[in-house]
Amino acid sequence: MRKMLTIISNVLRGSASRNGARVVVSARTYADFTPQATFDIKKCDLHKLDEGPPLQAVLSREEGLQYYRTMQTMRRMELKADQLYKQKIIRGFCHLYDGQEACAVGIEAGINLSDHLITAYRAHGYTLTRGGTVREIMAELTGRRGGIAKGKGGSMHMYTKHFYGGNGIVGAQVPLGAGVALACKYLGKNELCVCLYGDGAANQGQIFETYNMASLWKLPCIFICENNKYGMGTSVERAAASTDYYKRGDFIPGLRVDGMDVLCVREATKLAAEHCRSGKGPILMELQTYRYHGHSMSDPGVSYRTRDEIQEVRSKSDPISMLKDRMLSNNMASVEELKEIDVEVRKEIEDAAQFATTDPEPPLDDLCNHIFYNDPPMEVRGTNPWTKLKSVS
Amino acid sequence: ALTAMAATRLFLSASPVKSSLTGLTGGTRSSLGLTLLKRSPDRTAEPKAQRRHAAHFTYHPDPAPAQYGPTQKMNLFQAVTSALDNTLAGDPTAVIFGEDVAFGGVFRCTVGLRDKYGKDRVFNTPLCEQGIVGFGIGAAVAGATAIAEIQFADYIYPAFDQIVNEAAKYRYRSGNLFDCGKLTIRSPWGCVGHGSIYHSQSPEAFFAHCPGIKIVVPRGPVQAKGLLLSCIADQNPCIFFEPKILYRAAVEQVPTEAYQIPLSQAEVLQEGSDLTLVAWGTQVHVLREVAAMAQEKLGVSCELIDLQTILPWDTETVCKSVVKTGRLLVSHEAPVTGGFAAEISSTVQEECFLNLEAPISRVCGYDTPFPHIFEPFYIPDKWKCFEAVKRMINY
């Protein structure tokens, strides 16, 4: 078997160099690759914790390829959304996640799909990791009926099973997350809730109310602050009296994690999940990450930071490049294989964009549907005193 | 056939408003030619999108006021900046704060003020609406003229408790010993074409239910500056809602000196004898077109009133007008149930019951959250208002 594969691959390799066509087949056999490797990861700063996550992470080839694919899908999806927004096919508000892919992928790697997650408006990445498809996400961005929220939510309001959005009001999702965690504890299914917010939201009052409640009742809640250094246009130094967001939980143990390294995030999330599931109560994680785009599509992103800064982060700490380098230098994958994944991802995104552009908009009846739960359908007034629409739910 | 200017306006959807002025609307970015080139392929390919992206009103600028001194061409956000500039210059205790006001604000309402007056007078707050308003109340009580900005009216709800329970009741509960009259809260308000649920709300009705505060909504730059200066000078806590769709679209000749437009006085923009139209903010411009359509197609002469101050509102002007015409139509973007039109309708039927020729019509938004994809269908545009006018005339 191995010999046959080697012969075939030699032939194909030969033909590739002969006619210069791009042969989309790995020139090496699977046996050539390292099945897994151990990597050193950065130490996490700790707050009221005795032990941090391990300083080494094991990455298997399958996991690596899967993370690479997901992160690449996320990156291309966000760039496609950027393109569609500029063409005015996507309207409204669009907050892009590129640069922060390691956070979403790392967190998902540390928890199960049966756990719960809630985040703020920069939600496209999480919708993908939590089970949404690119087609549904893009259709939701363009507001079509094939969208994940039937076209009624838009960019900021995407939901899947065990993913509670997608929330527009800053900070409002954190008490919700604590509530979900309470339900997890109450229903006794050993699930937890990951509750994300940003460095801007960290200054909202309701966050601190939530810390108190979660700690008092020992809720299985992982609070994660995605610190991308800027709350819209305000840098963290100008907004927060203490930029040690992992310490802001005070009585809640915390750790600060390098959010650009998917393995670092994964190990930290595993530690946090273990902490919650063992009944010790909430835990706080600060992920230090960076977004390449501005706050939203109406923000160029360069009036409060320099292009050099963005370029520097892109060249030194890009999460996808980091993973790619790791895998290639340890012979866990080949360049062609990764290129193949890139091509597939590109195609997937193109298909999704095509679907998102051509799918019809939701029917006009949907305007009034799903306001209340009502059976029989109720009447909704508006606009004119003599026309009423029907609302069903 | 489209004139070049009209074609330009159609193509330039940067700010989706057809301005009746010559000159470019909202031309923030590229030059005209470049924009035309960029836009053409989309437009011919999707005519439906073109109709969707057109605004639901045309802005008609007011004539330049003569009594306030020299004027300068300004749009709404520049008028607001001018008002704040006058305030900071004349009142040494005035401070402006809010999210991102230091660099000029997300709608450029505070551009240049920090450089001119210093960072202790124009400063950013962290992301905490409740904190902003609470802080503002305290500053006002202690004697500073506090001008707080809430970045979008949709975000004002965390501060609702502070406004309703603290600001509105301060004078009352302290027996006039203390008051926070020096507090003014400014906030962008209303639909903008693509704002969707959390960037398009009009919450004036929530606050109208609260005695102790004043609520003001201007319809254009001249009114905005005058009303804002009145709010700041007024010795009661005021909320000033600025229609965000008009920030760039509304351009007028605005006096450069400080001037005030009195609060709680509605303005009759157009006299008429058959029907009274009442609105505030952006909707005034929609109703202006409705009045023109009614005159042209039905021969109906409409009286158009801009309410300007929502609380306390000018009952006298509106009722006098209804006594004259016998018919009233009130229109706003907020949902119809419990919207401010309900209050106007109720008061007018009490005062003018025997003068009414037809039931009072409220043409408002549907009782749904402000939709993203359905916005053109949701807003009370001129056709819905015109339909209401027709029905009232034929009652």
Tab-separated table of C-alpha atoms in Angstrom, chain A:
chain	number	residue	atom	x	y	z
A	1	MET	CA	0.000	0.000	0.000
A	2	ARG	CA	2.641	2.443	1.024
A	3	LYS	CA	4.793	1.519	-1.928
A	4	MET	CA	1.894	1.989	-4.330
A	5	LEU	CA	1.136	5.412	-2.928
A	6	THR	CA	4.781	6.397	-3.186
A	7	ILE	CA	4.876	5.299	-6.827
A	8	ILE	CA	1.700	7.190	-7.658
A	9	SER	CA	2.881	10.315	-5.905
A	10	ASN	CA	6.209	10.146	-7.720
A	11	VAL	CA	4.439	9.932	-11.029
A	12	LEU	CA	2.181	12.820	-10.199
A	13	ARG	CA	5.060	14.878	-8.913
A	14	GLY	CA	6.870	14.181	-12.136
A	15	SER	CA	3.904	15.228	-14.234
A	16	ALA	CA	3.460	18.370	-12.194
A	17	SER	CA	6.968	19.572	-12.861
A	18	ARG	CA	6.683	18.555	-16.526
A	19	ASN	CA	3.671	20.527	-17.618
A	20	GLY	CA	3.708	23.061	-14.806
A	21	ALA	CA	0.035	22.579	-14.054
A	22	ARG	CA	-0.970	22.833	-10.461
A	23	VAL	CA	-1.678	19.307	-9.383
A	24	VAL	CA	-3.864	19.429	-6.366
A	25	VAL	CA	-2.509	16.392	-4.640
A	26	SER	CA	-0.058	16.098	-1.813
A	27	ALA	CA	3.282	15.045	-3.088
A	28	ARG	CA	4.010	13.261	0.132
A	29	THR	CA	2.272	10.372	1.781
A	30	TYR	CA	0.628	10.613	5.145
A	31	ALA	CA	3.330	8.518	6.667
A	32	ASP	CA	5.857	11.258	6.092
A	33	PHE	CA	4.178	13.629	8.515
A	34	THR	CA	4.743	13.899	12.215
A	35	PRO	CA	1.534	12.796	13.901
A	36	GLN	CA	1.947	15.184	16.783
A	37	ALA	CA	4.367	17.581	18.330
A	38	THR	CA	4.834	19.482	21.526
A	39	PHE	CA	5.177	23.233	21.510
A	40	ASP	CA	6.254	25.682	24.134
A	41	ILE	CA	3.663	28.279	24.908
A	42	LYS	CA	3.801	31.512	26.799
A	43	LYS	CA	3.347	31.566	30.522
A	44	CYS	CA	0.096	33.133	31.696
A	45	ASP	CA	-0.072	35.822	34.352
A	46	LEU	CA	-2.148	34.602	37.234
A	47	HIS	CA	-4.434	36.272	39.715
A	48	LYS	CA	-5.519	34.327	42.787
A	49	LEU	CA	-4.629	31.091	41.070
A	50	ASP	CA	-1.953	28.709	42.284
A	51	GLU	CA	-1.280	26.992	39.033
A	52	GLY	CA	-1.572	28.171	35.497
A	53	PRO	CA	-1.982	26.162	32.338
A	54	PRO	CA	0.953	23.947	31.304
A	55	LEU	CA	3.842	25.587	29.511
A	56	GLN	CA	3.748	23.034	26.748
A	57	ALA	CA	0.930	22.062	24.457
A	58	VAL	CA	0.558	18.961	22.388
A	59	LEU	CA	-0.827	19.437	18.922
A	60	SER	CA	-1.784	16.549	16.705
A	61	ARG	CA	-1.778	16.755	12.941
A	62	GLU	CA	-5.548	16.425	12.651
A	63	GLU	CA	-6.141	19.084	15.243
A	64	GLY	CA	-3.649	21.369	13.547
A	65	LEU	CA	-5.264	20.991	10.172
A	66	GLN	CA	-8.697	21.509	11.665
A	67	TYR	CA	-7.640	24.680	13.481
A	68	TYR	CA	-5.949	25.908	10.349
A	69	ARG	CA	-9.021	25.286	8.257
A	70	THR	CA	-11.374	26.946	10.714
A	71	MET	CA	-9.151	29.970	11.177
A	72	GLN	CA	-8.622	30.343	7.459
A	73	THR	CA	-12.374	30.038	6.866
A	74	MET	CA	-12.968	32.735	9.441
A	75	ARG	CA	-10.352	35.008	7.927
A	76	ARG	CA	-11.604	34.638	4.377
A	77	MET	CA	-15.200	34.987	5.486
A	78	GLU	CA	-14.474	38.279	7.203
A	79	LEU	CA	-12.544	39.575	4.222
A	80	LYS	CA	-15.405	38.584	1.958
A	81	ALA	CA	-17.826	40.388	4.243
A	82	ASP	CA	-15.570	43.438	3.958
A	83	GLN	CA	-15.792	43.217	0.188
A	84	LEU	CA	-19.558	42.773	0.155
A	85	TYR	CA	-19.999	45.669	2.550
A	86	LYS	CA	-18.028	47.967	0.296
A	87	GLN	CA	-20.260	46.875	-2.565
A	88	LYS	CA	-23.242	47.792	-0.387
A	89	ILE	CA	-24.599	44.268	-0.563
A	90	ILE	CA	-24.197	44.053	3.175
A	91	ARG	CA	-25.592	47.100	4.940
A	92	GLY	CA	-26.042	48.175	8.474
A	93	PHE	CA	-23.213	47.444	10.823
A	94	CYS	CA	-20.495	44.906	10.349
A	95	HIS	CA	-17.854	44.221	12.983
A	96	LEU	CA	-15.099	42.035	11.637
A	97	TYR	CA	-13.135	39.486	13.536
A	98	ASP	CA	-9.972	39.032	11.487
A	99	GLY	CA	-6.874	38.949	13.627
A	100	GLN	CA	-8.725	37.431	16.549
A	101	GLU	CA	-9.339	33.983	15.032
A	102	ALA	CA	-7.141	32.217	17.577
A	103	CYS	CA	-9.513	33.256	20.340
A	104	ALA	CA	-12.619	31.666	18.853
A	105	VAL	CA	-10.876	28.520	17.682
A	106	GLY	CA	-8.857	28.104	20.853
A	107	ILE	CA	-11.871	28.526	23.109
A	108	GLU	CA	-13.911	26.049	21.128
A	109	ALA	CA	-11.046	23.560	21.328
A	110	GLY	CA	-11.101	23.833	25.094
A	111	ILE	CA	-14.826	23.260	25.589
A	112	ASN	CA	-17.451	20.945	24.160
A	113	LEU	CA	-20.171	21.757	21.695
A	114	SER	CA	-22.684	21.050	24.433
A	115	ASP	CA	-21.317	23.913	26.520
A	116	HIS	CA	-22.772	27.364	26.124
A	117	LEU	CA	-21.290	30.570	24.804
A	118	ILE	CA	-22.384	34.163	24.579
A	119	THR	CA	-20.527	37.106	23.162
A	120	ALA	CA	-20.929	40.711	22.032
A	121	TYR	CA	-21.331	42.034	18.511
A	122	ARG	CA	-18.057	40.778	17.010
A	123	ALA	CA	-19.716	37.437	16.634
A	124	HIS	CA	-19.107	36.004	13.157
A	125	GLY	CA	-16.175	33.895	14.293
A	126	TYR	CA	-18.054	32.352	17.177
A	127	THR	CA	-21.090	31.630	15.040
A	128	LEU	CA	-18.812	29.539	12.863
A	129	THR	CA	-17.145	27.632	15.684
A	130	ARG	CA	-20.425	27.010	17.404
A	131	GLY	CA	-21.914	25.160	14.463
A	132	GLY	CA	-23.061	27.789	11.991
A	133	THR	CA	-22.198	27.349	8.326
A	134	VAL	CA	-20.574	30.041	6.228
A	135	ARG	CA	-23.618	30.110	3.930
A	136	GLU	CA	-25.974	30.857	6.774
A	137	ILE	CA	-23.686	33.476	8.237
A	138	MET	CA	-23.219	35.333	4.976
A	139	ALA	CA	-26.909	35.144	4.154
A	140	GLU	CA	-27.634	36.658	7.550
A	141	LEU	CA	-25.193	39.466	6.852
A	142	THR	CA	-27.008	40.288	3.650
A	143	GLY	CA	-30.355	39.886	5.359
A	144	ARG	CA	-31.793	37.024	3.339
A	145	ARG	CA	-34.165	34.300	4.353
A	146	GLY	CA	-31.458	31.652	4.305
A	147	GLY	CA	-29.666	33.467	7.081
A	148	ILE	CA	-29.029	31.933	10.440
A	149	ALA	CA	-31.587	34.247	12.094
A	150	LYS	CA	-33.872	34.199	9.025
A	151	GLY	CA	-32.471	37.520	7.920
A	152	LYS	CA	-34.010	39.466	10.781
A	153	GLY	CA	-30.943	39.817	12.943
A	154	GLY	CA	-28.103	40.921	10.732
A	155	SER	CA	-24.430	40.988	11.613
A	156	MET	CA	-24.795	41.454	15.329
A	157	HIS	CA	-27.488	38.917	16.025
A	158	MET	CA	-26.474	35.426	15.012
A	159	TYR	CA	-27.442	32.419	17.029
A	160	THR	CA	-26.968	28.668	16.983
A	161	LYS	CA	-27.759	25.939	19.447
A	162	HIS	CA	-25.947	26.758	22.690
A	163	PHE	CA	-24.702	30.027	21.219
A	164	TYR	CA	-26.720	32.935	22.518
A	165	GLY	CA	-25.437	35.551	20.123
A	166	GLY	CA	-24.445	38.135	18.955
A	167	ASN	CA	-25.543	41.094	21.217
A	168	GLY	CA	-25.595	44.704	20.196
A	169	ILE	CA	-25.691	46.498	23.513
A	170	VAL	CA	-22.241	46.567	25.037
A	171	GLY	CA	-21.944	44.657	28.274
A	172	ALA	CA	-25.540	43.502	28.318
A	173	GLN	CA	-24.589	39.947	27.423
A	174	VAL	CA	-22.552	39.321	30.566
A	175	PRO	CA	-25.395	39.045	33.085
A	176	LEU	CA	-27.156	36.873	30.499
A	177	GLY	CA	-24.163	34.582	30.454
A	178	ALA	CA	-24.263	34.259	34.219
A	179	GLY	CA	-27.907	33.316	33.935
A	180	VAL	CA	-27.096	30.614	31.428
A	181	ALA	CA	-24.415	29.361	33.805
A	182	LEU	CA	-26.982	29.209	36.581
A	183	ALA	CA	-29.215	27.109	34.386
A	184	CYS	CA	-26.282	24.797	33.657
A	185	LYS	CA	-25.595	24.354	37.332
A	186	TYR	CA	-29.251	23.911	38.115
A	187	LEU	CA	-29.864	21.317	35.419
A	188	GLY	CA	-26.815	19.401	36.528
A	189	LYS	CA	-25.523	18.438	33.100
A	190	ASN	CA	-21.913	19.392	33.840
A	191	GLU	CA	-22.053	22.133	31.248
A	192	LEU	CA	-20.604	25.591	31.619
A	193	CYS	CA	-21.075	28.972	30.006
A	194	VAL	CA	-18.355	30.999	28.335
A	195	CYS	CA	-19.215	34.644	28.595
A	196	LEU	CA	-17.222	37.011	26.370
A	197	TYR	CA	-16.901	40.760	26.362
A	198	GLY	CA	-14.381	43.320	25.215
A	199	ASP	CA	-11.982	45.764	26.807
A	200	GLY	CA	-14.499	48.591	26.333
A	201	ALA	CA	-17.310	46.650	27.942
A	202	ALA	CA	-15.100	45.818	30.903
A	203	ASN	CA	-15.923	49.269	32.260
A	204	GLN	CA	-19.682	48.714	32.303
A	205	GLY	CA	-21.366	48.489	35.692
A	206	GLN	CA	-23.325	45.358	34.928
A	207	ILE	CA	-20.105	43.377	34.485
A	208	PHE	CA	-19.222	43.926	38.101
A	209	GLU	CA	-22.714	43.079	39.224
A	210	THR	CA	-22.307	39.831	37.333
A	211	TYR	CA	-18.926	39.053	38.898
A	212	ASN	CA	-20.525	39.395	42.284
A	213	MET	CA	-23.488	37.163	41.531
A	214	ALA	CA	-21.445	34.512	39.764
A	215	SER	CA	-18.933	34.330	42.565
A	216	LEU	CA	-21.536	34.361	45.310
A	217	TRP	CA	-23.437	31.457	43.822
A	218	LYS	CA	-20.387	29.662	42.406
A	219	LEU	CA	-21.727	29.620	38.878
A	220	PRO	CA	-19.836	27.624	36.215
A	221	CYS	CA	-19.056	30.686	34.170
A	222	ILE	CA	-15.850	31.494	32.314
A	223	PHE	CA	-15.662	35.257	31.848
A	224	ILE	CA	-13.414	36.089	28.944
A	225	CYS	CA	-12.282	39.614	28.173
A	226	GLU	CA	-11.073	39.854	24.565
A	227	ASN	CA	-8.651	42.709	24.940
A	228	ASN	CA	-7.873	43.967	21.447
A	229	LYS	CA	-6.308	47.136	22.856
A	230	TYR	CA	-9.006	49.476	21.544
A	231	GLY	CA	-12.574	50.036	22.602
A	232	MET	CA	-13.781	51.312	19.242
A	233	GLY	CA	-11.328	54.199	18.982
A	234	THR	CA	-10.219	54.561	22.562
A	235	SER	CA	-7.057	52.768	23.627
A	236	VAL	CA	-7.239	50.818	26.865
A	237	GLU	CA	-4.905	53.204	28.681
A	238	ARG	CA	-7.317	56.059	28.075
A	239	ALA	CA	-10.418	54.172	29.125
A	240	ALA	CA	-9.509	52.014	32.095
A	241	ALA	CA	-8.024	52.887	35.438
A	242	SER	CA	-6.583	49.370	35.508
A	243	THR	CA	-5.720	47.641	32.263
A	244	ASP	CA	-5.111	44.349	34.050
A	245	TYR	CA	-8.478	43.078	32.962
A	246	TYR	CA	-7.807	39.637	34.354
A	247	LYS	CA	-7.528	41.117	37.835
A	248	ARG	CA	-10.709	43.160	37.614
A	249	GLY	CA	-12.780	40.281	38.904
A	250	ASP	CA	-11.063	40.934	42.221
A	251	PHE	CA	-12.383	37.939	44.142
A	252	ILE	CA	-12.614	35.860	40.962
A	253	PRO	CA	-9.384	34.084	39.989
A	254	GLY	CA	-8.004	35.248	36.679
A	255	LEU	CA	-5.356	34.624	34.068
A	256	ARG	CA	-3.949	36.629	31.226
A	257	VAL	CA	-3.421	34.682	28.008
A	258	ASP	CA	-1.718	35.376	24.703
A	259	GLY	CA	-4.781	35.490	22.467
A	260	MET	CA	-2.860	35.291	19.201
A	261	ASP	CA	-1.636	31.769	19.897
A	262	VAL	CA	-4.365	29.207	19.434
A	263	LEU	CA	-2.607	26.646	21.605
A	264	CYS	CA	-2.190	29.086	24.465
A	265	VAL	CA	-5.894	29.896	24.332
A	266	ARG	CA	-6.809	26.244	24.182
A	267	GLU	CA	-4.736	25.266	27.191
A	268	ALA	CA	-6.009	28.200	29.219
A	269	THR	CA	-9.609	27.395	28.302
A	270	LYS	CA	-9.095	23.768	29.296
A	271	LEU	CA	-7.809	24.906	32.673
A	272	ALA	CA	-10.699	27.298	33.091
A	273	ALA	CA	-13.231	24.662	32.084
A	274	GLU	CA	-11.759	22.249	34.572
A	275	HIS	CA	-11.983	24.935	37.243
A	276	CYS	CA	-15.648	25.554	36.541
A	277	ARG	CA	-16.676	21.961	36.152
A	278	SER	CA	-15.118	21.058	39.493
A	279	GLY	CA	-17.536	23.452	41.162
A	280	LYS	CA	-15.031	26.086	42.190
A	281	GLY	CA	-17.112	28.872	40.688
A	282	PRO	CA	-16.369	31.418	37.987
A	283	ILE	CA	-12.997	32.238	36.503
A	284	LEU	CA	-11.823	35.185	34.446
A	285	MET	CA	-9.580	35.061	31.384
A	286	GLU	CA	-8.100	38.002	29.547
A	287	LEU	CA	-7.126	37.207	25.962
A	288	GLN	CA	-4.637	39.691	24.583
A	289	THR	CA	-5.454	39.871	20.934
A	290	TYR	CA	-5.677	42.343	18.045
A	291	ARG	CA	-8.089	43.192	15.290
A	292	TYR	CA	-6.809	44.237	11.881
A	293	HIS	CA	-9.934	45.989	10.742
A	294	GLY	CA	-11.374	49.005	12.452
A	295	HIS	CA	-14.102	48.702	15.041
A	296	SER	CA	-16.709	48.298	12.313
A	297	MET	CA	-16.846	48.873	8.599
A	298	SER	CA	-17.442	52.588	9.078
A	299	ASP	CA	-14.177	52.893	10.976
A	300	PRO	CA	-11.012	52.950	8.855
A	301	GLY	CA	-9.095	51.829	11.900
A	302	VAL	CA	-6.122	54.100	11.369
A	303	SER	CA	-7.142	57.350	13.019
A	304	TYR	CA	-6.324	56.063	16.486
A	305	ARG	CA	-3.492	53.685	15.661
A	306	THR	CA	-0.747	53.649	13.080
A	307	ARG	CA	-0.626	51.446	10.033
A	308	ASP	CA	2.819	50.387	11.200
A	309	GLU	CA	1.325	48.962	14.340
A	310	ILE	CA	-1.190	46.918	12.401
A	311	GLN	CA	1.516	45.771	10.003
A	312	GLU	CA	3.764	44.778	12.866
A	313	VAL	CA	1.138	42.634	14.501
A	314	ARG	CA	0.268	41.097	11.154
A	315	SER	CA	3.840	40.130	10.466
A	316	LYS	CA	4.892	39.032	13.924
A	317	SER	CA	1.833	37.583	15.639
A	318	ASP	CA	-0.709	36.606	13.029
A	319	PRO	CA	-2.482	33.543	14.447
A	320	ILE	CA	-2.802	31.706	11.144
A	321	SER	CA	0.823	32.294	10.186
A	322	MET	CA	1.948	31.176	13.604
A	323	LEU	CA	0.098	27.910	13.333
A	324	LYS	CA	1.251	27.411	9.766
A	325	ASP	CA	4.898	27.959	10.678
A	326	ARG	CA	4.629	25.591	13.579
A	327	MET	CA	3.123	22.858	11.492
A	328	LEU	CA	5.487	23.262	8.602
A	329	SER	CA	8.638	23.487	10.661
A	330	ASN	CA	7.705	20.333	12.508
A	331	ASN	CA	6.779	18.510	9.339
A	332	MET	CA	3.199	18.110	10.378
A	333	ALA	CA	1.808	19.206	7.055
A	334	SER	CA	3.058	20.185	3.652
A	335	VAL	CA	2.799	23.501	1.938
A	336	GLU	CA	0.689	21.957	-0.790
A	337	GLU	CA	-1.721	20.488	1.703
A	338	LEU	CA	-2.252	23.823	3.355
A	339	LYS	CA	-2.615	25.460	-0.033
A	340	GLU	CA	-5.235	22.870	-0.864
A	341	ILE	CA	-7.135	23.807	2.256
A	342	ASP	CA	-6.864	27.457	1.232
A	343	VAL	CA	-8.351	26.690	-2.158
A	344	GLU	CA	-11.219	24.721	-0.681
A	345	VAL	CA	-11.902	27.463	1.811
A	346	ARG	CA	-11.904	30.066	-0.912
A	347	LYS	CA	-14.387	28.059	-2.901
A	348	GLU	CA	-16.624	27.600	0.105
A	349	ILE	CA	-16.640	31.319	0.758
A	350	GLU	CA	-17.358	32.102	-2.888
A	351	ASP	CA	-20.312	29.724	-2.878
A	352	ALA	CA	-21.582	31.222	0.329
A	353	ALA	CA	-21.250	34.755	-1.021
A	354	GLN	CA	-23.078	33.728	-4.161
A	355	PHE	CA	-25.867	32.237	-2.079
A	356	ALA	CA	-25.976	35.278	0.163
A	357	THR	CA	-26.303	37.606	-2.787
A	358	THR	CA	-28.955	35.672	-4.644
A	359	ASP	CA	-31.145	34.326	-1.873
A	360	PRO	CA	-34.423	36.250	-1.619
A	361	GLU	CA	-35.125	38.548	1.286
A	362	PRO	CA	-37.457	37.396	4.016
A	363	PRO	CA	-41.165	37.781	3.157
A	364	LEU	CA	-42.911	40.950	4.280
A	365	ASP	CA	-45.055	38.968	6.722
A	366	ASP	CA	-41.927	38.356	8.739
A	367	LEU	CA	-41.905	42.021	9.765
A	368	CYS	CA	-44.416	41.316	12.490
A	369	ASN	CA	-43.630	37.729	13.276
A	370	HIS	CA	-41.898	36.629	16.435
A	371	ILE	CA	-42.704	39.656	18.566
A	372	PHE	CA	-44.593	37.681	21.151
A	373	TYR	CA	-45.361	34.047	21.521
A	374	ASN	CA	-48.959	34.031	20.442
A	375	ASP	CA	-51.443	31.450	19.487
A	376	PRO	CA	-53.778	32.385	17.797
A	377	PRO	CA	-51.948	35.028	15.733
A	378	MET	CA	-52.341	38.539	17.066
A	379	GLU	CA	-52.786	41.778	15.222
A	380	VAL	CA	-50.078	44.395	15.108
A	381	ARG	CA	-50.935	48.020	14.599
A	382	GLY	CA	-48.834	50.556	13.008
A	383	THR	CA	-48.232	53.057	10.316
A	384	ASN	CA	-51.876	53.409	9.439
A	385	PRO	CA	-54.841	53.157	11.759
A	386	TRP	CA	-56.800	50.976	9.361
A	387	THR	CA	-54.241	48.414	8.275
A	388	LYS	CA	-53.102	45.805	10.687
A	389	LEU	CA	-50.604	43.035	10.128
A	390	LYS	CA	-50.702	39.577	11.591
A	391	SER	CA	-48.019	38.432	13.976
A	392	VAL	CA	-47.373	34.743	14.357
A	393	SER	CA	-44.851	32.983	16.496
